[in-house]
Amino acid sequence: DQQVKQNSPSLSVQEGRISILNCDYTNSMFDYFLWYKKYPAEGPTFLISISSIKDKNEDGRFTVFLNKSAKHLSLHIVPSQPGDSAVYFCAAINTGTASKLTFGTGTRLQVTL
Amino acid sequence: GVTQSPTHLIKTRGQQVTLRCSSQSGHNTVSWYQQALGQGPQFIFQYYREEENGRGNFPPRFSGLQFPNDSSELNVNALELDDSALYLCASSLGLGEKLFFGSGTQLSVL
């Protein structure tokens, strides 16, 4: 049972344009959401997060939007840069259990020149 | 940061393997994840102050240890072909705190 889904395995965006990565979840107990970025041969690194009491969180070029009623979140990267090319994982947690992150399957973003 | 050893490992079905992780200094929580090819990381278990604090849907042949010196181990007995994956260790300052991942150990079971 895939509780966190990233339905787009890959995305290609031109440098300078906006990248939008999507994530859907099914477990209504999730109350905190995170995005991780992973380069080849490296571990995932934390990018940005959002609590379920908010609908938007912004950090520089990265903004995460949360639509609780639709159980959907998205990561916007503006403007996209070639160094953003990586695999992006959406993850969710029920902070009441505080033990495990549930990850999506990832979206490979390629930013082209 | 978080370091893992070895980076790559090849084992035969039925063998046993121990993967090692060195947490960031001062981090008292260690989590292990398995990432199969084309999948997201799957939670194996978490250790908090040297005690298991949550386990994912993995059989008992997956076991772990956390030591007071910022090191920890993941042990897998009776290896199966499906155990081939990237194993990620992550440490955090405490329960519910941000995870810092190592680069992983790529395990191949032949």
GROMACS .gro file of C-alpha atoms in nm:
model
  223
    1ASP     CA    1   0.000   0.000   0.000
    2GLN     CA    2   0.175   0.312  -0.127
    3GLN     CA    3   0.070   0.583   0.118
    4VAL     CA    4   0.280   0.853  -0.048
    5LYS     CA    5   0.274   0.869  -0.426
    6GLN     CA    6   0.476   1.062  -0.678
    7ASN     CA    7   0.312   0.981  -1.007
    8SER     CA    8   0.569   1.148  -1.231
    9PRO     CA    9   0.889   0.945  -1.240
   10SER     CA   10   1.068   1.215  -1.435
   11LEU     CA   11   1.044   1.581  -1.531
   12SER     CA   12   1.250   1.793  -1.769
   13VAL     CA   13   1.252   2.172  -1.736
   14GLN     CA   14   1.453   2.445  -1.905
   15GLU     CA   15   1.691   2.652  -1.696
   16GLY     CA   16   1.519   2.962  -1.560
   17ARG     CA   17   1.169   2.817  -1.582
   18ILE     CA   18   0.955   2.684  -1.298
   19SER     CA   19   0.975   2.321  -1.188
   20ILE     CA   20   0.665   2.176  -1.023
   21LEU     CA   21   0.691   1.839  -0.851
   22ASN     CA   22   0.375   1.677  -0.720
   23CYS     CA   23   0.299   1.437  -0.437
   24ASP     CA   24  -0.022   1.274  -0.314
   25TYR     CA   25  -0.084   1.093   0.012
   26THR     CA   26  -0.360   0.873   0.142
   27ASN     CA   27  -0.301   0.855   0.518
   28SER     CA   28  -0.494   1.135   0.692
   29MET     CA   29  -0.281   1.085   1.006
   30PHE     CA   30   0.020   1.241   0.834
   31ASP     CA   31   0.071   1.590   0.977
   32TYR     CA   32   0.419   1.688   0.859
   33PHE     CA   33   0.561   1.671   0.510
   34LEU     CA   34   0.915   1.699   0.379
   35TRP     CA   35   1.100   1.712   0.050
   36TYR     CA   36   1.440   1.552   0.012
   37LYS     CA   37   1.682   1.585  -0.276
   38LYS     CA   38   1.917   1.305  -0.377
   39TYR     CA   39   2.220   1.316  -0.603
   40PRO     CA   40   2.374   0.991  -0.734
   41ALA     CA   41   2.602   0.819  -0.482
   42GLU     CA   42   2.486   1.048  -0.203
   43GLY     CA   43   2.224   1.016   0.067
   44PRO     CA   44   1.904   1.221   0.057
   45THR     CA   45   1.940   1.575   0.189
   46PHE     CA   46   1.659   1.771   0.349
   47LEU     CA   47   1.523   2.051   0.131
   48ILE     CA   48   1.206   2.199   0.279
   49SER     CA   49   0.914   2.096   0.497
   50ILE     CA   50   0.561   2.198   0.587
   51SER     CA   51   0.333   2.135   0.880
   52SER     CA   52  -0.029   2.040   0.819
   53ILE     CA   53  -0.141   2.361   0.992
   54LYS     CA   54   0.008   2.563   0.705
   55ASP     CA   55  -0.069   2.569   0.336
   56LYS     CA   56   0.256   2.723   0.213
   57ASN     CA   57   0.620   2.738   0.314
   58GLU     CA   58   0.887   2.925   0.125
   59ASP     CA   59   1.266   2.909   0.140
   60GLY     CA   60   1.449   3.102  -0.127
   61ARG     CA   61   1.378   2.947  -0.466
   62PHE     CA   62   1.182   2.661  -0.311
   63THR     CA   63   0.815   2.675  -0.210
   64VAL     CA   64   0.602   2.388  -0.088
   65PHE     CA   65   0.223   2.404  -0.108
   66LEU     CA   66  -0.010   2.178   0.088
   67ASN     CA   67  -0.374   2.111   0.003
   68LYS     CA   68  -0.503   1.904   0.294
   69SER     CA   69  -0.850   1.848   0.156
   70ALA     CA   70  -0.703   1.702  -0.163
   71LYS     CA   71  -0.420   1.528   0.025
   72HIS     CA   72  -0.180   1.683  -0.221
   73LEU     CA   73   0.143   1.875  -0.195
   74SER     CA   74   0.371   2.027  -0.451
   75LEU     CA   75   0.723   2.164  -0.462
   76HIS     CA   76   0.790   2.468  -0.680
   77ILE     CA   77   1.143   2.562  -0.780
   78VAL     CA   78   1.179   2.908  -0.933
   79PRO     CA   79   1.397   2.971  -1.123
   80SER     CA   80   1.526   2.623  -1.198
   81GLN     CA   81   1.903   2.581  -1.223
   82PRO     CA   82   2.114   2.298  -1.370
   83GLY     CA   83   2.237   2.214  -1.018
   84ASP     CA   84   1.879   2.130  -0.924
   85SER     CA   85   1.898   1.819  -1.142
   86ALA     CA   86   1.847   1.533  -0.896
   87VAL     CA   87   1.587   1.290  -0.767
   88TYR     CA   88   1.331   1.453  -0.538
   89PHE     CA   89   1.150   1.251  -0.274
   90CYS     CA   90   0.836   1.356  -0.097
   91ALA     CA   91   0.804   1.218   0.257
   92ALA     CA   92   0.539   1.228   0.526
   93ILE     CA   93   0.526   1.158   0.897
   94ASN     CA   94   0.274   1.128   1.176
   95THR     CA   95   0.452   1.330   1.443
   96GLY     CA   96   0.255   1.142   1.709
   97THR     CA   97   0.456   0.830   1.631
   98ALA     CA   98   0.773   1.026   1.550
   99SER     CA   99   0.948   0.713   1.435
  100LYS     CA  100   0.932   0.680   1.062
  101LEU     CA  101   0.920   0.877   0.744
  102THR     CA  102   0.710   0.736   0.461
  103PHE     CA  103   0.867   0.822   0.126
  104GLY     CA  104   0.729   0.844  -0.223
  105THR     CA  105   0.904   0.676  -0.514
  106GLY     CA  106   1.076   0.993  -0.627
  107THR     CA  107   1.076   1.221  -0.930
  108ARG     CA  108   1.392   1.266  -1.136
  109LEU     CA  109   1.424   1.632  -1.232
  110GLN     CA  110   1.648   1.731  -1.519
  111VAL     CA  111   1.711   2.099  -1.574
  112THR     CA  112   1.837   2.162  -1.925
  113LEU     CA  113   2.034   2.459  -2.057
  114GLY     CA  114   2.823   1.407   0.892
  115VAL     CA  115   2.684   1.056   0.882
  116THR     CA  116   2.921   0.796   0.739
  117GLN     CA  117   2.845   0.440   0.634
  118SER     CA  118   3.068   0.145   0.559
  119PRO     CA  119   3.126  -0.032   0.337
  120THR     CA  120   2.999   0.163   0.035
  121HIS     CA  121   2.947  -0.153  -0.169
  122LEU     CA  122   2.910  -0.517  -0.071
  123ILE     CA  123   2.846  -0.841  -0.258
  124LYS     CA  124   2.708  -1.141  -0.071
  125THR     CA  125   2.563  -1.480  -0.155
  126ARG     CA  126   2.210  -1.591  -0.073
  127GLY     CA  127   2.192  -1.738   0.277
  128GLN     CA  128   2.489  -1.545   0.411
  129GLN     CA  129   2.481  -1.286   0.688
  130VAL     CA  130   2.587  -0.923   0.659
  131THR     CA  131   2.665  -0.636   0.897
  132LEU     CA  132   2.642  -0.277   0.780
  133ARG     CA  133   2.789   0.002   0.989
  134CYS     CA  134   2.698   0.363   1.047
  135SER     CA  135   2.864   0.647   1.232
  136SER     CA  136   2.617   0.915   1.339
  137GLN     CA  137   2.677   1.286   1.370
  138SER     CA  138   2.823   1.364   1.709
  139GLY     CA  139   2.555   1.415   1.973
  140HIS     CA  140   2.277   1.251   1.776
  141ASN     CA  141   2.090   0.999   1.992
  142THR     CA  142   1.854   0.865   1.727
  143VAL     CA  143   1.944   0.639   1.434
  144SER     CA  144   1.709   0.516   1.164
  145TRP     CA  145   1.773   0.264   0.889
  146TYR     CA  146   1.603   0.262   0.551
  147GLN     CA  147   1.612   0.023   0.256
  148GLN     CA  148   1.590   0.169  -0.093
  149ALA     CA  149   1.525  -0.083  -0.368
  150LEU     CA  150   1.589   0.013  -0.729
  151GLY     CA  151   1.327   0.259  -0.854
  152GLN     CA  152   1.163   0.290  -0.513
  153GLY     CA  153   1.169   0.538  -0.230
  154PRO     CA  154   1.343   0.455   0.098
  155GLN     CA  155   1.146   0.215   0.318
  156PHE     CA  156   1.172   0.241   0.696
  157ILE     CA  157   1.336  -0.062   0.859
  158PHE     CA  158   1.367   0.048   1.222
  159GLN     CA  159   1.477   0.326   1.451
  160TYR     CA  160   1.695   0.323   1.762
  161TYR     CA  161   1.673   0.586   2.032
  162ARG     CA  162   1.930   0.585   2.311
  163GLU     CA  163   2.031   0.227   2.223
  164GLU     CA  164   1.679   0.085   2.231
  165GLU     CA  165   1.458  -0.002   1.934
  166ASN     CA  166   1.188   0.262   1.897
  167GLY     CA  167   0.974   0.159   1.604
  168ARG     CA  168   0.999  -0.098   1.331
  169GLY     CA  169   0.873  -0.113   0.976
  170ASN     CA  170   0.740  -0.413   0.788
  171PHE     CA  171   1.064  -0.612   0.786
  172PRO     CA  172   1.117  -0.968   0.917
  173PRO     CA  173   1.313  -1.044   1.236
  174ARG     CA  174   1.620  -1.145   1.035
  175PHE     CA  175   1.676  -0.770   1.009
  176SER     CA  176   1.819  -0.656   1.341
  177GLY     CA  177   2.015  -0.363   1.472
  178LEU     CA  178   2.233  -0.227   1.744
  179GLN     CA  179   2.311   0.126   1.856
  180PHE     CA  180   2.619   0.192   2.067
  181PRO     CA  181   2.691   0.487   2.298
  182ASN     CA  182   2.987   0.599   2.084
  183ASP     CA  183   2.775   0.732   1.792
  184SER     CA  184   2.805   0.404   1.601
  185SER     CA  185   2.534   0.159   1.501
  186GLU     CA  186   2.489  -0.158   1.298
  187LEU     CA  187   2.231  -0.319   1.077
  188ASN     CA  188   2.250  -0.698   1.063
  189VAL     CA  189   2.071  -0.911   0.808
  190ASN     CA  190   2.068  -1.290   0.842
  191ALA     CA  191   1.984  -1.551   0.580
  192LEU     CA  192   2.019  -1.308   0.291
  193GLU     CA  193   1.767  -1.331   0.010
  194LEU     CA  194   1.796  -1.202  -0.347
  195ASP     CA  195   1.531  -0.936  -0.271
  196ASP     CA  196   1.756  -0.790   0.000
  197SER     CA  197   1.964  -0.636  -0.278
  198ALA     CA  198   1.921  -0.263  -0.225
  199LEU     CA  199   2.078   0.059  -0.102
  200TYR     CA  200   2.074   0.070   0.278
  201LEU     CA  201   2.062   0.419   0.425
  202CYS     CA  202   2.141   0.521   0.779
  203ALA     CA  203   2.008   0.850   0.915
  204SER     CA  204   2.072   1.016   1.248
  205SER     CA  205   1.895   1.296   1.428
  206LEU     CA  206   1.933   1.500   1.744
  207GLY     CA  207   1.624   1.341   1.889
  208LEU     CA  208   1.289   1.187   1.813
  209GLY     CA  209   1.104   1.384   1.547
  210GLU     CA  210   1.406   1.594   1.461
  211LYS     CA  211   1.545   1.642   1.111
  212LEU     CA  212   1.717   1.337   0.965
  213PHE     CA  213   2.068   1.352   0.827
  214PHE     CA  214   2.139   1.067   0.587
  215GLY     CA  215   2.459   0.889   0.504
  216SER     CA  216   2.551   0.800   0.145
  217GLY     CA  217   2.438   0.442   0.194
  218THR     CA  218   2.572   0.090   0.146
  219GLN     CA  219   2.486  -0.078  -0.183
  220LEU     CA  220   2.425  -0.445  -0.108
  221SER     CA  221   2.407  -0.700  -0.388
  222VAL     CA  222   2.292  -1.054  -0.307
  223LEU     CA  223   2.379  -1.315  -0.570
   0.00000   0.00000   0.00000
